[in-house]
């Protein structure tokens, strides 16, 4: 027995406009990247359907060894970084969640202090220099190996594991490391999956530390390369090393479309994981009350 | 007596402390050491040999520099604009989304509006530069429809701060409504039923039930936002910046990056960073205690 309500209809319509404002710019980028370069100038800035259809922009990007390398670099940083994040966060959270751990208060105070006072990017940079980590992935991965917010989320999760299970394992002679690997980790698969997504999204989107720490362009992740095209408008790199690039072909290309195709490539992994992200992020954010 | 028993407990569970070691090493090396090293603000940096203590030299230089004043002003202006114009939007979004029935349409609205939050600022900059393109960008297509002349927003000193406001709004309006929605879902449904029986309209229910129930979340998030006042959104500015508008959107963090990382004036840049850090710390601590006072809930 739902009555027709004018207010509700207006609300639905306002929210529809809101989603259009989010979607149209995204779909316009996709349309730009898929349009036939000869007809791309016909595409309106609000257009969501490609003019003609061509995969030439993607072919060119995918035949640029520099871009391919950067995609590989991004995947590498994301996987290795996330695994390290998970290991360090989980093992630290385990200790902090144990009641028999002496000194929990001090550690928590230090962690909160770390959360409120971030070191300056200059001293962090000089530290990497002193440790001879400049131009290595270690600098990019290590500087945020544990996120304190996520550490607290996992700690709270571990604290909720019934102590009876742990006591039983202890009686069976299991030590802390064994309890951690055989009981805690398997029990917290959903929490770990959530954190893996948190950390994974972070690594995939990270560009700033990579910009300042990695001076060798061959080590750049995709986001840094994309920034080079989009923000600094460096089009020579976009075409460097592309096989079979002739002046004739070059003349037919549209740089805006090539940039759009690179943006799409950078967004695709996020879109593939988006159903999972929606499920876990939304829940994690609501439960943890963490805004990140 | 207690000390001995603590020691005993540590010895018994030594493996626990071994497990804590990697995490603590990480925090000491990558957080505590760089913070301690911010003493560089009171020293002159030497490539070879020990740094030399110079007292407040870099701070005096900083406060007498007109460039620093501009940067500070920009930071304050941009942060204030963001708080005034962006902060209320997620509240509004959550109120509206709450009126949708659980079902495919609600799911569609939420899925779409959360999406920009997961894009990097590099990607968002690319999208917005395209959207604001003076030749054929979406916004200028709309202007053209209303027979207004085309505008180059990205290079206009007059408009670029609004570009920061709107792009941030685009990115976060949906996602930031989540915490408010979570608070709304906790409201007792019988309140709405009673209101409906009394003949309250949708808008009246929003005004007299939902909004008051949201107030504590609003206050908490507002002060949390104040705590990050001095940051003003580094990633955003870093990616939307160009030479023609640098003077109006250069903020503290981008300034530190330029003079420190790019120009190598490490001590001077650290002084600027320390200034920002201390003000930020005061704001965060201040808002934390204020929040505890007002809502009984701290920032952490």
Coordinates of C-alpha atoms in Angstrom, one line a residue:
Chain A
X1 CA 0.0 0.0 0.0
X2 CA 2.5 2.6 -1.1
X3 CA 1.1 6.0 -1.9
X4 CA 2.4 8.0 -4.8
X5 CA 4.4 10.8 -3.3
X6 CA 5.5 13.8 -5.2
X7 CA 8.4 14.4 -2.8
X8 CA 9.8 10.9 -3.3
X9 CA 9.6 11.2 -7.1
X10 CA 11.5 14.5 -6.9
X11 CA 14.1 12.9 -4.7
X12 CA 14.5 10.0 -7.1
X13 CA 15.0 12.5 -9.9
X14 CA 17.6 14.6 -8.1
X15 CA 19.6 11.4 -7.3
X16 CA 19.3 10.4 -10.9
X17 CA 20.9 13.7 -12.0
X18 CA 23.6 13.2 -9.4
X19 CA 24.5 9.8 -10.8
X20 CA 24.5 11.3 -14.3
X21 CA 27.0 13.9 -13.1
X22 CA 29.3 11.1 -11.9
X23 CA 28.8 8.8 -14.9
X24 CA 28.9 11.1 -17.9
X25 CA 32.5 12.3 -17.5
X26 CA 33.6 8.7 -17.0
X27 CA 31.6 7.4 -20.0
X28 CA 32.8 10.3 -22.1
X29 CA 36.5 9.2 -21.4
X30 CA 35.6 5.7 -22.5
X31 CA 33.8 7.0 -25.7
X32 CA 36.8 9.2 -26.5
X33 CA 39.2 6.2 -26.2
X34 CA 37.0 4.0 -28.5
X35 CA 36.1 6.6 -31.1
X36 CA 37.5 6.5 -34.6
X37 CA 40.4 9.1 -34.5
X38 CA 39.1 10.7 -37.7
X39 CA 35.7 11.3 -36.2
X40 CA 36.6 12.0 -32.6
X41 CA 36.2 15.8 -33.0
X42 CA 32.4 15.2 -33.6
X43 CA 32.1 13.7 -30.1
X44 CA 30.5 16.1 -27.7
X45 CA 32.0 16.6 -24.3
X46 CA 28.8 15.1 -22.9
X47 CA 28.7 12.3 -25.4
X48 CA 28.8 8.8 -24.0
X49 CA 28.7 6.8 -27.2
X50 CA 31.9 6.6 -29.4
X51 CA 31.8 8.2 -32.8
X52 CA 32.6 5.3 -35.1
X53 CA 34.6 2.5 -33.4
X54 CA 38.3 1.9 -33.3
X55 CA 40.7 0.1 -31.0
X56 CA 43.7 1.9 -32.5
X57 CA 44.3 3.9 -29.3
X58 CA 44.5 0.7 -27.2
X59 CA 46.7 -1.0 -29.9
X60 CA 49.2 1.9 -29.7
X61 CA 49.3 2.0 -25.9
X62 CA 49.7 -1.8 -25.7
X63 CA 52.6 -1.7 -28.3
X64 CA 54.4 0.9 -26.3
X65 CA 57.0 -1.1 -24.3
X66 CA 57.3 1.7 -21.8
X67 CA 53.6 1.6 -20.9
X68 CA 53.5 -2.2 -20.8
X69 CA 56.5 -2.1 -18.4
X70 CA 54.7 0.4 -16.2
X71 CA 51.6 -1.8 -16.0
X72 CA 53.8 -4.7 -15.0
X73 CA 55.5 -2.5 -12.4
X74 CA 52.1 -1.5 -10.9
X75 CA 51.0 -5.1 -10.6
X76 CA 54.3 -6.0 -9.0
X77 CA 54.2 -3.1 -6.5
X78 CA 50.5 -3.8 -5.7
X79 CA 51.0 -7.6 -5.1
X80 CA 54.3 -7.5 -3.2
X81 CA 53.2 -4.3 -1.2
X82 CA 49.8 -5.8 -0.3
X83 CA 51.3 -9.1 0.9
X84 CA 53.9 -7.3 3.0
X85 CA 51.1 -5.0 4.4
X86 CA 49.0 -8.0 5.3
X87 CA 51.8 -9.9 7.0
X88 CA 53.1 -7.0 9.1
X89 CA 49.6 -5.7 10.0
X90 CA 48.3 -9.2 10.9
X91 CA 51.3 -10.2 13.0
X92 CA 51.4 -6.9 14.9
X93 CA 47.6 -6.9 15.4
X94 CA 47.9 -10.4 16.8
X95 CA 50.3 -9.3 19.5
X96 CA 48.3 -6.2 20.3
X97 CA 45.1 -8.3 20.7
X98 CA 46.7 -10.7 23.2
X99 CA 45.8 -9.9 26.9
X100 CA 49.0 -11.4 28.1
X101 CA 51.0 -8.9 26.2
X102 CA 52.7 -6.5 28.6
X103 CA 53.1 -2.9 27.3
X104 CA 50.0 -2.7 25.2
X105 CA 49.1 0.7 26.5
X106 CA 52.5 2.3 25.6
X107 CA 52.4 0.8 22.1
X108 CA 48.9 2.1 21.5
X109 CA 49.8 5.6 22.7
X110 CA 52.8 5.6 20.3
X111 CA 50.6 4.4 17.5
X112 CA 48.0 7.1 18.0
X113 CA 50.8 9.7 18.2
X114 CA 52.0 8.3 14.8
X115 CA 48.5 8.6 13.5
X116 CA 48.2 12.3 14.4
X117 CA 51.7 13.5 13.5
X118 CA 52.9 12.6 10.1
X119 CA 56.6 13.1 9.4
X120 CA 57.5 15.7 6.8
X121 CA 58.0 14.5 3.2
X122 CA 61.5 16.0 3.3
X123 CA 62.9 14.0 6.3
X124 CA 61.2 10.9 4.9
X125 CA 62.9 11.5 1.6
X126 CA 66.3 12.1 3.3
X127 CA 65.8 8.9 5.3
X128 CA 65.3 6.9 2.1
X129 CA 68.4 8.5 0.7
X130 CA 70.4 7.6 3.8
X131 CA 69.2 4.0 3.7
X132 CA 70.2 3.9 0.0
X133 CA 66.6 3.0 -0.9
X134 CA 66.1 5.8 -3.5
X135 CA 65.2 4.4 -6.9
X136 CA 64.2 1.1 -5.5
X137 CA 60.7 -0.4 -5.0
X138 CA 61.6 -0.9 -1.3
X139 CA 61.1 2.8 -0.7
X140 CA 57.7 2.9 -2.4
X141 CA 56.5 -0.2 -0.6
X142 CA 58.1 0.2 2.9
X143 CA 57.2 3.8 3.6
X144 CA 53.6 2.7 4.4
X145 CA 54.0 -0.9 5.3
X146 CA 51.4 -0.7 8.1
X147 CA 48.4 1.6 8.1
X148 CA 47.6 2.3 11.8
X149 CA 43.8 2.6 11.1
X150 CA 43.8 -0.8 9.4
X151 CA 46.0 -2.2 12.2
X152 CA 43.3 -1.1 14.7
X153 CA 40.5 -2.6 12.6
X154 CA 42.3 -6.0 12.6
X155 CA 43.2 -5.8 16.2
X156 CA 39.5 -5.3 17.1
X157 CA 38.6 -8.3 14.9
X158 CA 41.2 -10.5 16.6
X159 CA 40.0 -9.5 20.0
X160 CA 36.6 -10.9 19.2
X161 CA 37.9 -14.4 18.5
X162 CA 36.6 -16.4 21.5
X163 CA 39.4 -17.0 24.0
X164 CA 38.2 -20.6 24.5
X165 CA 39.5 -21.6 21.1
X166 CA 42.9 -20.1 21.9
X167 CA 43.0 -21.7 25.4
X168 CA 42.2 -25.1 23.8
X169 CA 45.1 -24.7 21.3
X170 CA 47.4 -23.7 24.1
X171 CA 46.6 -26.8 26.1
X172 CA 47.4 -28.8 23.0
X173 CA 50.8 -27.3 23.2
X174 CA 50.5 -24.7 20.4
X175 CA 52.8 -21.7 20.7
X176 CA 51.9 -18.1 19.7
X177 CA 53.2 -18.4 16.2
X178 CA 51.3 -21.6 15.6
X179 CA 48.1 -20.1 17.0
X180 CA 48.6 -17.1 14.8
X181 CA 49.2 -19.0 11.5
X182 CA 46.9 -22.0 12.2
X183 CA 44.0 -20.4 14.0
X184 CA 43.9 -16.7 13.8
X185 CA 44.7 -16.2 10.1
X186 CA 42.2 -18.9 8.8
X187 CA 39.5 -17.5 11.2
X188 CA 39.9 -13.9 9.9
X189 CA 39.8 -14.5 6.2
X190 CA 37.0 -12.0 5.7
X191 CA 38.8 -9.3 7.6
X192 CA 42.0 -10.0 5.8
X193 CA 40.2 -9.9 2.4
X194 CA 38.9 -6.5 3.4
X195 CA 42.3 -5.2 4.3
X196 CA 43.8 -6.7 1.1
X197 CA 41.4 -4.6 -0.9
X198 CA 42.1 -1.5 1.2
X199 CA 45.8 -1.9 0.7
X200 CA 45.6 -3.1 -2.9
X201 CA 43.5 0.0 -4.0
X202 CA 46.0 2.2 -2.2
X203 CA 49.0 0.7 -3.9
X204 CA 47.4 0.7 -7.4
X205 CA 46.5 4.3 -7.1
X206 CA 49.8 5.5 -5.4
X207 CA 51.8 7.9 -7.6
X208 CA 53.4 10.5 -5.3
X209 CA 56.0 8.4 -3.5
X210 CA 56.8 6.7 -6.8
X211 CA 57.3 10.1 -8.4
X212 CA 59.8 11.3 -5.8
X213 CA 61.6 8.0 -5.0
X214 CA 61.9 6.4 -8.5
X215 CA 64.1 8.5 -10.7
X216 CA 64.4 5.7 -13.4
X217 CA 61.4 6.0 -15.7
X218 CA 61.6 2.2 -16.4
X219 CA 60.6 1.6 -12.8
X220 CA 57.6 3.9 -12.9
X221 CA 54.2 2.4 -12.1
X222 CA 51.3 3.2 -14.5
X223 CA 49.9 6.1 -12.4
X224 CA 53.2 8.0 -12.7
X225 CA 53.3 7.4 -16.5
X226 CA 49.7 8.4 -16.8
X227 CA 50.4 11.6 -14.8
X228 CA 53.2 12.3 -17.3
X229 CA 50.7 12.3 -20.2
X230 CA 47.7 13.8 -18.5
X231 CA 49.1 16.4 -16.2
X232 CA 52.4 17.3 -17.8
X233 CA 51.1 16.7 -21.3
X234 CA 54.2 14.9 -22.3
X235 CA 53.1 13.2 -25.6
X236 CA 56.5 12.1 -26.8
X237 CA 56.7 9.4 -24.1
X238 CA 53.3 8.3 -25.1
X239 CA 54.6 7.3 -28.5
X240 CA 58.1 6.4 -27.7
X241 CA 59.2 2.9 -28.9
X242 CA 55.9 2.1 -30.5
X243 CA 56.6 -0.2 -33.4
X244 CA 55.6 0.7 -36.9
X245 CA 54.9 4.4 -35.9
X246 CA 55.1 6.4 -39.1
X247 CA 54.5 10.1 -39.6
X248 CA 51.4 9.2 -41.6
X249 CA 50.0 7.2 -38.7
X250 CA 51.0 9.9 -36.3
X251 CA 49.1 12.5 -38.2
X252 CA 45.9 10.5 -37.9
X253 CA 46.1 10.1 -34.1
X254 CA 44.3 12.1 -31.5
X255 CA 46.3 12.7 -28.3
X256 CA 43.2 13.3 -26.1
X257 CA 41.9 9.9 -27.2
X258 CA 45.3 8.2 -26.4
X259 CA 45.3 9.8 -23.0
X260 CA 41.7 8.6 -22.4
X261 CA 42.7 5.1 -23.4
X262 CA 45.5 5.2 -20.8
X263 CA 43.1 6.4 -18.2
X264 CA 40.7 3.6 -19.0
X265 CA 43.6 1.0 -18.6
X266 CA 44.4 2.5 -15.2
X267 CA 40.8 2.2 -14.1
X268 CA 40.0 -1.3 -15.4
X269 CA 41.5 -3.3 -12.4
X270 CA 39.4 -1.1 -10.1
X271 CA 36.2 -1.8 -12.1
X272 CA 36.9 -5.5 -12.2
X273 CA 37.2 -5.6 -8.4
X274 CA 34.4 -3.1 -7.8
X275 CA 31.7 -5.6 -6.8
X276 CA 34.1 -7.0 -4.2
X277 CA 35.2 -3.5 -3.2
X278 CA 31.5 -2.4 -2.7
X279 CA 30.8 -5.4 -0.6
X280 CA 33.9 -5.2 1.7
X281 CA 34.7 -1.5 1.8
X282 CA 31.1 -0.5 2.6
X283 CA 30.9 -3.0 5.4
X284 CA 34.4 -2.3 6.7
X285 CA 33.7 1.5 6.7
X286 CA 30.4 1.2 8.4
X287 CA 31.7 -1.3 11.0
X288 CA 35.0 0.4 11.7
X289 CA 33.6 3.9 11.6
X290 CA 36.8 4.7 9.7
X291 CA 36.8 7.3 7.0
X292 CA 39.7 6.6 4.7
Chain B
X1 CA 56.9 -7.2 43.0
X2 CA 54.9 -6.2 39.9
X3 CA 58.0 -5.5 37.9
X4 CA 59.3 -9.0 38.5
X5 CA 56.1 -10.6 37.5
X6 CA 56.0 -8.5 34.3
X7 CA 59.5 -9.6 33.5
X8 CA 58.5 -13.2 34.2
X9 CA 55.5 -12.9 31.9
X10 CA 57.7 -11.4 29.2
X11 CA 60.1 -14.3 29.5
X12 CA 57.4 -16.8 29.4
X13 CA 55.8 -15.3 26.2
X14 CA 59.0 -14.1 24.6
X15 CA 57.9 -15.3 21.2
X16 CA 55.1 -12.7 21.4
X17 CA 57.6 -9.9 21.6
X18 CA 59.6 -11.4 18.8
X19 CA 56.4 -11.3 16.7
X20 CA 56.0 -7.6 17.6
X21 CA 59.6 -6.8 16.5
X22 CA 59.1 -6.4 12.7
X23 CA 56.1 -4.0 13.2
X24 CA 57.9 -1.9 15.8
X25 CA 61.1 -1.8 13.7
X26 CA 58.9 -0.5 10.9
X27 CA 57.3 2.2 13.0
X28 CA 60.6 3.3 14.5
X29 CA 62.5 3.5 11.2
X30 CA 59.9 4.9 8.9
X31 CA 57.9 7.1 11.3
X32 CA 59.7 8.0 14.5
X33 CA 63.2 8.6 13.0
X34 CA 61.8 11.0 10.3
X35 CA 59.8 12.8 12.9
X36 CA 62.9 13.2 15.2
X37 CA 64.9 14.2 12.1
X38 CA 62.6 17.2 11.7
X39 CA 65.1 18.9 14.0
X40 CA 66.6 19.7 10.6
X41 CA 64.3 22.7 10.6
X42 CA 66.7 24.2 13.2
X43 CA 69.8 23.2 11.3
X44 CA 71.6 23.8 8.1
X45 CA 71.7 20.7 5.9
X46 CA 75.2 19.4 5.0
X47 CA 75.8 16.8 2.4
X48 CA 79.1 15.8 4.0
X49 CA 79.5 15.9 7.8
X50 CA 77.2 16.9 10.6
X51 CA 74.4 19.4 10.1
X52 CA 75.0 22.8 11.9
X53 CA 72.5 24.2 14.4
X54 CA 71.2 27.6 13.4
X55 CA 68.3 28.2 15.8
X56 CA 65.3 29.9 14.3
X57 CA 67.0 31.1 11.1
X58 CA 64.8 29.2 8.8
X59 CA 61.6 30.2 10.5
X60 CA 62.6 33.8 10.5
X61 CA 63.2 33.5 6.8
X62 CA 59.9 31.7 6.3
X63 CA 57.8 34.2 8.1
X64 CA 59.4 37.1 6.3
X65 CA 58.9 35.5 2.9
X66 CA 56.0 36.9 0.9
X67 CA 55.7 33.6 -1.0
X68 CA 55.1 31.7 2.3
X69 CA 52.4 34.2 3.2
X70 CA 50.6 33.6 -0.1
X71 CA 50.8 29.9 0.3
X72 CA 49.4 30.1 3.8
X73 CA 46.6 32.3 2.6
X74 CA 45.8 29.9 -0.2
X75 CA 45.7 26.9 2.2
X76 CA 43.3 28.7 4.5
X77 CA 41.1 30.0 1.7
X78 CA 40.9 26.6 -0.1
X79 CA 40.3 24.7 3.2
X80 CA 37.5 27.1 4.2
X81 CA 35.8 26.9 0.8
X82 CA 35.9 23.1 1.0
X83 CA 34.4 23.0 4.5
X84 CA 31.6 25.5 3.6
X85 CA 30.7 24.0 0.3
X86 CA 31.6 20.4 0.4
X87 CA 30.9 19.3 4.0
X88 CA 27.1 19.6 3.9
X89 CA 26.7 17.7 0.6
X90 CA 27.2 14.1 1.9
X91 CA 24.6 14.9 4.6
X92 CA 22.2 15.9 2.0
X93 CA 23.0 12.9 -0.2
X94 CA 22.4 10.5 2.8
X95 CA 19.1 12.2 3.5
X96 CA 18.0 11.7 -0.1
X97 CA 19.3 8.2 -0.5
X98 CA 17.6 7.2 2.7
X99 CA 14.2 8.0 1.1
X100 CA 14.9 5.3 -1.6
X101 CA 13.4 1.9 -1.0
X102 CA 15.9 -0.9 -0.7
X103 CA 16.2 -2.3 -4.2
X104 CA 17.9 -2.0 -7.5
X105 CA 17.5 1.7 -7.9
X106 CA 19.0 2.4 -4.5
X107 CA 21.8 0.0 -5.3
X108 CA 22.5 1.8 -8.6
X109 CA 22.6 5.2 -6.9
X110 CA 25.1 4.0 -4.3
X111 CA 27.3 2.0 -6.6
X112 CA 27.7 4.9 -9.0
X113 CA 28.2 7.6 -6.4
X114 CA 30.9 5.7 -4.5
X115 CA 32.9 4.9 -7.7
X116 CA 35.0 8.2 -7.9
X117 CA 36.3 7.6 -4.4
X118 CA 38.3 4.7 -5.7
X119 CA 40.0 6.5 -8.6
X120 CA 43.4 8.1 -8.1
X121 CA 43.8 11.9 -8.3
X122 CA 45.8 11.4 -11.4
X123 CA 42.8 9.7 -13.1
X124 CA 40.4 12.3 -11.7
X125 CA 42.7 15.1 -13.0
X126 CA 42.6 13.5 -16.4
X127 CA 38.8 13.2 -16.4
X128 CA 38.4 16.8 -15.2
X129 CA 40.9 18.3 -17.6
X130 CA 38.8 16.6 -20.4
X131 CA 35.5 17.8 -18.8
X132 CA 36.7 21.4 -18.6
X133 CA 38.4 21.5 -22.0
X134 CA 37.7 24.9 -23.5
X135 CA 37.1 23.5 -27.0
X136 CA 34.8 20.6 -26.5
X137 CA 34.6 19.8 -22.8
X138 CA 31.3 18.8 -21.2
X139 CA 31.0 22.0 -19.1
X140 CA 31.6 24.2 -22.1
X141 CA 29.1 22.2 -24.1
X142 CA 26.5 23.2 -21.5
X143 CA 27.7 26.8 -21.5
X144 CA 27.4 26.8 -25.3
X145 CA 23.8 25.5 -25.0
X146 CA 23.0 28.6 -22.9
X147 CA 24.9 30.7 -25.4
X148 CA 27.6 31.6 -22.9
X149 CA 31.2 32.1 -24.2
X150 CA 33.5 29.2 -23.7
X151 CA 35.8 29.3 -20.6
X152 CA 39.2 27.9 -19.9
X153 CA 38.7 26.9 -16.3
X154 CA 42.1 25.2 -15.8
X155 CA 44.1 28.3 -16.5
X156 CA 41.8 30.8 -15.0
X157 CA 42.9 32.2 -11.6
X158 CA 39.3 33.3 -11.0
X159 CA 37.9 29.8 -11.4
X160 CA 40.6 27.3 -10.5
X161 CA 39.7 27.2 -6.7
X162 CA 36.1 26.4 -7.7
X163 CA 37.5 23.6 -9.8
X164 CA 39.1 22.2 -6.7
X165 CA 35.8 22.5 -4.8
X166 CA 33.7 20.8 -7.5
X167 CA 36.1 18.1 -8.3
X168 CA 36.5 17.2 -4.6
X169 CA 32.7 17.2 -4.3
X170 CA 32.4 14.9 -7.4
X171 CA 34.9 12.5 -5.8
X172 CA 33.6 12.4 -2.3
X173 CA 29.9 13.4 -2.1
X174 CA 28.7 9.8 -2.5
X175 CA 31.3 7.9 -0.5
X176 CA 31.3 10.4 2.4
X177 CA 27.6 9.9 2.8
X178 CA 28.2 6.3 4.0
X179 CA 28.9 7.2 7.6
X180 CA 25.7 9.3 7.8
X181 CA 23.7 6.5 6.2
X182 CA 25.0 4.1 8.8
X183 CA 23.8 6.5 11.5
X184 CA 20.4 6.8 9.8
X185 CA 20.0 3.0 9.7
X186 CA 20.3 2.9 13.5
X187 CA 17.3 5.2 14.0
X188 CA 14.3 3.3 15.5
X189 CA 11.8 2.8 12.6
X190 CA 8.9 3.2 15.1
X191 CA 9.7 6.9 15.2
X192 CA 8.9 7.2 11.5
X193 CA 5.7 5.1 11.8
X194 CA 4.5 7.3 14.6
X195 CA 5.2 10.4 12.6
X196 CA 3.4 9.0 9.6
X197 CA 0.4 8.2 11.6
X198 CA 0.4 11.8 12.9
X199 CA 0.5 12.8 9.2
X200 CA 4.1 14.1 8.9
X201 CA 5.3 14.5 5.4
X202 CA 8.5 13.1 4.0
X203 CA 10.2 16.4 4.4
X204 CA 8.9 16.9 7.9
X205 CA 10.2 13.4 8.9
X206 CA 13.6 14.4 7.5
X207 CA 13.6 17.6 9.4
X208 CA 12.3 16.4 12.7
X209 CA 13.6 12.8 12.9
X210 CA 16.5 12.0 10.6
X211 CA 18.4 15.3 10.9
X212 CA 18.4 15.5 14.7
X213 CA 19.5 11.9 14.9
X214 CA 22.4 12.7 12.6
X215 CA 23.7 15.6 14.6
X216 CA 26.3 13.8 16.7
X217 CA 27.8 12.2 13.5
X218 CA 27.8 15.6 11.9
X219 CA 29.6 17.2 14.8
X220 CA 32.2 14.4 15.0
X221 CA 32.9 14.5 11.3
X222 CA 33.0 18.3 11.2
X223 CA 35.7 18.5 13.8
X224 CA 37.6 15.6 12.3
X225 CA 37.6 17.7 9.1
X226 CA 38.9 20.7 10.9
X227 CA 41.8 18.6 12.1
X228 CA 43.0 18.3 8.5
X229 CA 42.5 22.0 7.8
X230 CA 46.2 22.7 7.0
X231 CA 46.3 19.9 4.4
X232 CA 43.8 21.3 2.0
X233 CA 44.2 18.3 -0.4
X234 CA 47.7 17.9 -1.6
X235 CA 47.1 15.1 -4.2
X236 CA 44.3 17.1 -5.7
X237 CA 46.3 20.4 -6.1
X238 CA 49.4 18.5 -7.2
X239 CA 47.5 17.0 -10.1
X240 CA 45.4 20.0 -11.1
X241 CA 48.1 22.6 -10.8
X242 CA 49.7 24.4 -13.8
X243 CA 51.9 27.4 -14.1
X244 CA 49.1 29.9 -14.9
X245 CA 47.2 29.2 -11.7
X246 CA 50.1 28.3 -9.4
X247 CA 49.9 31.6 -7.5
X248 CA 46.3 31.0 -6.3
X249 CA 46.3 27.3 -5.5
X250 CA 49.9 26.7 -4.2
X251 CA 49.3 25.3 -0.7
X252 CA 51.7 24.5 2.1
X253 CA 52.3 20.9 1.0
X254 CA 52.9 21.7 -2.6
X255 CA 55.2 24.5 -1.5
X256 CA 57.2 22.1 0.7
X257 CA 57.5 19.7 -2.2
X258 CA 58.7 22.4 -4.6
X259 CA 61.3 24.1 -2.4
X260 CA 62.4 20.9 -0.7
X261 CA 62.3 17.9 -3.1
X262 CA 62.7 19.9 -6.3
X263 CA 65.0 22.8 -5.2
X264 CA 66.8 20.9 -2.5
X265 CA 66.4 23.5 0.2
X266 CA 65.9 20.7 2.8
X267 CA 66.1 22.7 6.0
X268 CA 63.9 25.6 4.8
X269 CA 61.3 23.1 3.5
X270 CA 61.4 21.1 6.7
X271 CA 60.8 24.3 8.7
X272 CA 57.7 24.9 6.5
X273 CA 56.6 21.3 7.0
X274 CA 57.2 21.5 10.8
X275 CA 55.1 24.7 11.0
X276 CA 52.2 23.0 9.2
X277 CA 52.7 19.8 11.3
X278 CA 52.5 21.7 14.6
X279 CA 49.4 23.8 13.6
X280 CA 47.8 20.5 12.4
X281 CA 48.7 18.8 15.7
X282 CA 47.2 21.7 17.7
X283 CA 44.0 21.5 15.6
X284 CA 43.7 17.8 15.9
X285 CA 44.3 17.7 19.6
X286 CA 42.0 20.7 20.1
X287 CA 39.2 19.2 18.1
X288 CA 39.7 15.8 19.8
X289 CA 39.1 17.3 23.2
X290 CA 36.4 19.6 21.9
X291 CA 34.7 16.6 20.4
X292 CA 35.0 14.6 23.6
X293 CA 33.4 17.6 25.4
X294 CA 30.5 18.0 23.0
X295 CA 29.7 14.5 21.9
X296 CA 31.5 12.3 24.5
X297 CA 33.3 10.8 21.5
X298 CA 36.9 11.6 20.6
X299 CA 38.5 11.6 17.2
X300 CA 40.3 8.3 18.1

